[in-house]
Structure formats: structure tokens, C-alpha cells
Amino acid sequence: MNKPKFLFKIFLFLLIFSAAPVFAQSETKQPQAETCYEVVLQVLIASNEANTKNTVPATLANAVKKLKTLYAYSDYRISSTFLQRTSNTVEYKSLVNDLSQNFDRATPVFSDWTIRGLRKSPNSERTLQIEVFRFGARVPVVTNRTDETGKSANSIIYDTIGITTSKLSLNANEPTVIGSLATSKPDELMFLILTITPVSQ
């Protein structure tokens, strides 16, 4: 028997034998599911009015403690809570009854908020990154107008308020203050608090 041919056949057999498990693994390997997140956006109202009906949950204690070092408000209450589940993007549009009490009760408030590009940070398992966060609301503004006969009448127009920020980082499962907005009352502020928790599918 020709020795070079014999050695070549042995080499070829060993090569095929060693590659077989690799091919088997590639065929049976399942695609990895995307991480799913529970997104909670809370609207916190700060004022100096005593309020006993709506207490702040214990989960926001640290966020409120931090705000009290920056602002001289004595009372904090939750106005609205939004809950969404996503792997990357949230697009929310709705009427918001809770916010209406800060404006004209006879007219609704329209709200929309967006999260785009939600993902884990490549440098830390605990840190999450958001490409774009936007919160907006269309609120009623009452104006007084006089017609041609001299009669005055109220007219309602809608104005837009909101916050847009990009390249945002926050810790998973930790309530984070995103920003603040003024309300129709001079002694109030509205704070947006975002909590994002990775969850199993």
C-alpha cells in the first residue's frame, strides 16, 4: 500500500471526525430570545399642599428623598402610572384623566410618550441604555375673548408641553428621575420617574 495515500486517508478521517460535533452543535443551537423589559413611568406631583389621599409608594422613597434636597416642596404624590412591556420600543398615546386635575377639569389632557433603542449596556449588566426618551402632553389653555357685540366668552386652545432626551443611561430596577415640568399652578412641579426591570419572557 502506498504510505502517503494511507496517511492522507487517516488525516482526512480525523478531520471529518473532529468537525462532526461542530456541525451538530450549529444545527441544534437555538436562536437566543431578546431580553424583555417591564417599563414603569410615573408622574410625581410636588407641591406645598397637604395631601393624605395619595401617598408615595415605598419604591420611590429614595427618589423623593433626593428631590427634597433640591426643592423646597413639602408634599409629593403620584398623579399617573403607566406600565408597558417591551424588548426595545414603546409608543404610547392616550387620554390622561389624572393630569386633568392640574388644568381645566372640563377638558381632557392628551399624553404620549416614547422610548426607542432600549438595551443593556455592553459594559455593565446592571446598566440600561435608551437611545431616545420623549414625554409629551397636550394641555388645555383657557383664554377670554370678546366678540363683535362686546360679549366675553371663554375659548379653549391646546398647547404642547414635554421633555425629549437622548443617550440616556439608568440602572435596572432603580427609579430614576428623568426631568421636571411645570403645571398650571405656580407652586407645583411635575416629575417624571422611570423604572425599567428586565423580566423573563
PDB file of C-alpha atoms in Angstrom, residues 43-158:
ATOM      1  CA  VAL A  43     -45.748  61.154  37.129  1.00  0.00           C
ATOM      2  CA  LEU A  44     -44.959  62.639  40.532  1.00  0.00           C
ATOM      3  CA  ILE A  45     -46.522  65.956  41.588  1.00  0.00           C
ATOM      4  CA  ALA A  46     -44.655  68.089  44.130  1.00  0.00           C
ATOM      5  CA  SER A  47     -46.384  70.942  45.968  1.00  0.00           C
ATOM      6  CA  ASN A  48     -46.811  72.579  49.359  1.00  0.00           C
ATOM      7  CA  GLU A  49     -50.422  71.449  49.761  1.00  0.00           C
ATOM      8  CA  ALA A  50     -51.122  68.820  52.391  1.00  0.00           C
ATOM      9  CA  ASN A  51     -52.315  65.640  50.757  1.00  0.00           C
ATOM     10  CA  THR A  52     -53.282  62.466  52.610  1.00  0.00           C
ATOM     11  CA  LYS A  53     -55.197  60.630  49.867  1.00  0.00           C
ATOM     12  CA  ASN A  54     -52.334  59.693  47.587  1.00  0.00           C
ATOM     13  CA  THR A  55     -49.142  58.609  49.298  1.00  0.00           C
ATOM     14  CA  VAL A  56     -45.876  57.897  47.514  1.00  0.00           C
ATOM     15  CA  PRO A  57     -45.021  54.171  47.300  1.00  0.00           C
ATOM     16  CA  ALA A  58     -42.003  52.910  49.199  1.00  0.00           C
ATOM     17  CA  THR A  59     -40.222  52.131  45.924  1.00  0.00           C
ATOM     18  CA  LEU A  60     -39.910  55.892  45.258  1.00  0.00           C
ATOM     19  CA  ALA A  61     -38.605  56.786  48.726  1.00  0.00           C
ATOM     20  CA  ASN A  62     -35.016  57.335  47.554  1.00  0.00           C
ATOM     21  CA  ALA A  63     -36.104  59.394  44.544  1.00  0.00           C
ATOM     22  CA  VAL A  64     -38.281  61.646  46.727  1.00  0.00           C
ATOM     23  CA  LYS A  65     -35.501  61.970  49.306  1.00  0.00           C
ATOM     24  CA  LYS A  66     -33.166  63.230  46.587  1.00  0.00           C
ATOM     25  CA  LEU A  67     -35.774  65.672  45.267  1.00  0.00           C
ATOM     26  CA  LYS A  68     -36.294  67.101  48.759  1.00  0.00           C
ATOM     27  CA  THR A  69     -32.623  68.076  48.868  1.00  0.00           C
ATOM     28  CA  LEU A  70     -33.086  70.079  45.647  1.00  0.00           C
ATOM     29  CA  TYR A  71     -36.601  71.515  46.012  1.00  0.00           C
ATOM     30  CA  ALA A  72     -38.465  73.080  48.947  1.00  0.00           C
ATOM     31  CA  TYR A  73     -41.737  71.197  48.447  1.00  0.00           C
ATOM     32  CA  SER A  74     -43.388  69.542  51.424  1.00  0.00           C
ATOM     33  CA  ASP A  75     -45.793  67.178  49.662  1.00  0.00           C
ATOM     34  CA  TYR A  76     -45.312  64.587  46.934  1.00  0.00           C
ATOM     35  CA  ARG A  77     -47.990  62.422  45.335  1.00  0.00           C
ATOM     36  CA  ILE A  78     -48.345  60.095  42.363  1.00  0.00           C
ATOM     37  CA  SER A  79     -50.555  61.525  39.626  1.00  0.00           C
ATOM     38  CA  SER A  80     -50.261  58.809  36.959  1.00  0.00           C
ATOM     39  CA  THR A  81     -48.593  55.440  36.485  1.00  0.00           C
ATOM     40  CA  PHE A  82     -48.003  53.890  33.053  1.00  0.00           C
ATOM     41  CA  LEU A  83     -46.970  50.253  32.613  1.00  0.00           C
ATOM     42  CA  GLN A  84     -45.633  48.799  29.369  1.00  0.00           C
ATOM     43  CA  ARG A  85     -43.723  45.654  28.399  1.00  0.00           C
ATOM     44  CA  THR A  86     -41.233  45.758  25.551  1.00  0.00           C
ATOM     45  CA  SER A  87     -37.957  44.437  24.199  1.00  0.00           C
ATOM     46  CA  ASN A  88     -36.872  47.697  22.589  1.00  0.00           C
ATOM     47  CA  THR A  89     -39.514  50.352  21.853  1.00  0.00           C
ATOM     48  CA  VAL A  90     -42.584  51.909  23.497  1.00  0.00           C
ATOM     49  CA  GLU A  91     -45.095  54.153  21.703  1.00  0.00           C
ATOM     50  CA  TYR A  92     -47.921  55.332  23.979  1.00  0.00           C
ATOM     51  CA  LYS A  93     -50.793  57.740  23.246  1.00  0.00           C
ATOM     52  CA  SER A  94     -53.864  58.204  25.414  1.00  0.00           C
ATOM     53  CA  LEU A  95     -56.168  60.460  27.379  1.00  0.00           C
ATOM     54  CA  VAL A  96     -54.858  61.132  30.889  1.00  0.00           C
ATOM     55  CA  ASN A  97     -57.589  61.837  33.421  1.00  0.00           C
ATOM     56  CA  ASP A  98     -55.232  62.143  36.397  1.00  0.00           C
ATOM     57  CA  LEU A  99     -53.361  65.048  34.840  1.00  0.00           C
ATOM     58  CA  SER A 100     -56.581  66.885  34.048  1.00  0.00           C
ATOM     59  CA  GLN A 101     -56.976  67.976  37.668  1.00  0.00           C
ATOM     60  CA  ASN A 102     -53.906  70.157  37.242  1.00  0.00           C
ATOM     61  CA  PHE A 103     -55.586  72.019  34.391  1.00  0.00           C
ATOM     62  CA  ASP A 104     -59.225  72.656  33.448  1.00  0.00           C
ATOM     63  CA  ARG A 105     -61.310  69.748  34.733  1.00  0.00           C
ATOM     64  CA  ALA A 106     -63.865  70.180  31.930  1.00  0.00           C
ATOM     65  CA  THR A 107     -61.335  69.374  29.213  1.00  0.00           C
ATOM     66  CA  PRO A 108     -59.174  66.277  28.753  1.00  0.00           C
ATOM     67  CA  VAL A 109     -55.392  66.093  28.644  1.00  0.00           C
ATOM     68  CA  PHE A 110     -53.776  64.081  25.843  1.00  0.00           C
ATOM     69  CA  SER A 111     -50.475  62.414  26.596  1.00  0.00           C
ATOM     70  CA  ASP A 112     -47.912  60.496  24.573  1.00  0.00           C
ATOM     71  CA  TRP A 113     -44.515  59.115  25.472  1.00  0.00           C
ATOM     72  CA  THR A 114     -41.884  57.188  23.597  1.00  0.00           C
ATOM     73  CA  ILE A 115     -38.871  55.022  24.336  1.00  0.00           C
ATOM     74  CA  ARG A 116     -36.578  53.962  21.493  1.00  0.00           C
ATOM     75  CA  GLY A 117     -33.425  51.874  21.466  1.00  0.00           C
ATOM     76  CA  LEU A 118     -33.734  50.249  24.899  1.00  0.00           C
ATOM     77  CA  ARG A 119     -30.898  47.799  25.513  1.00  0.00           C
ATOM     78  CA  LYS A 120     -28.377  46.546  28.054  1.00  0.00           C
ATOM     79  CA  SER A 121     -25.091  48.387  28.266  1.00  0.00           C
ATOM     80  CA  PRO A 122     -22.195  46.387  26.786  1.00  0.00           C
ATOM     81  CA  ASN A 123     -20.071  47.433  29.775  1.00  0.00           C
ATOM     82  CA  SER A 124     -22.429  46.512  32.613  1.00  0.00           C
ATOM     83  CA  GLU A 125     -25.254  44.011  33.103  1.00  0.00           C
ATOM     84  CA  ARG A 126     -26.954  46.376  35.563  1.00  0.00           C
ATOM     85  CA  THR A 127     -26.876  49.458  33.344  1.00  0.00           C
ATOM     86  CA  LEU A 128     -29.506  50.053  30.684  1.00  0.00           C
ATOM     87  CA  GLN A 129     -29.259  52.486  27.795  1.00  0.00           C
ATOM     88  CA  ILE A 130     -32.028  54.357  25.970  1.00  0.00           C
ATOM     89  CA  GLU A 131     -31.424  55.985  22.612  1.00  0.00           C
ATOM     90  CA  VAL A 132     -34.389  58.405  22.874  1.00  0.00           C
ATOM     91  CA  PHE A 133     -36.922  59.152  25.622  1.00  0.00           C
ATOM     92  CA  ARG A 134     -39.777  61.558  24.956  1.00  0.00           C
ATOM     93  CA  PHE A 135     -42.749  62.580  27.070  1.00  0.00           C
ATOM     94  CA  GLY A 136     -45.363  64.995  25.759  1.00  0.00           C
ATOM     95  CA  ALA A 137     -48.805  66.242  26.730  1.00  0.00           C
ATOM     96  CA  ARG A 138     -51.371  68.457  25.024  1.00  0.00           C
ATOM     97  CA  VAL A 139     -52.959  70.550  27.756  1.00  0.00           C
ATOM     98  CA  PRO A 140     -55.968  72.903  27.592  1.00  0.00           C
ATOM     99  CA  VAL A 141     -55.414  76.633  27.962  1.00  0.00           C
ATOM    100  CA  VAL A 142     -58.487  78.773  28.639  1.00  0.00           C
ATOM    101  CA  THR A 143     -58.466  82.269  27.164  1.00  0.00           C
ATOM    102  CA  ASN A 144     -61.074  85.012  27.395  1.00  0.00           C
ATOM    103  CA  ARG A 145     -62.191  86.647  24.147  1.00  0.00           C
ATOM    104  CA  THR A 146     -64.640  89.438  23.353  1.00  0.00           C
ATOM    105  CA  ASP A 147     -66.822  89.159  20.249  1.00  0.00           C
ATOM    106  CA  GLU A 148     -68.120  91.969  17.996  1.00  0.00           C
ATOM    107  CA  THR A 149     -71.094  92.660  20.281  1.00  0.00           C
ATOM    108  CA  GLY A 150     -68.865  93.152  23.305  1.00  0.00           C
ATOM    109  CA  LYS A 151     -69.749  89.864  24.951  1.00  0.00           C
ATOM    110  CA  SER A 152     -66.898  87.939  26.505  1.00  0.00           C
ATOM    111  CA  ALA A 153     -66.595  84.190  26.202  1.00  0.00           C
ATOM    112  CA  ASN A 154     -64.023  81.608  27.187  1.00  0.00           C
ATOM    113  CA  SER A 155     -62.106  79.858  24.445  1.00  0.00           C
ATOM    114  CA  ILE A 156     -60.024  76.729  24.893  1.00  0.00           C
ATOM    115  CA  ILE A 157     -56.876  76.081  22.910  1.00  0.00           C
ATOM    116  CA  TYR A 158     -54.380  73.258  23.365  1.00  0.00           C
TER     117      TYR A 158
END
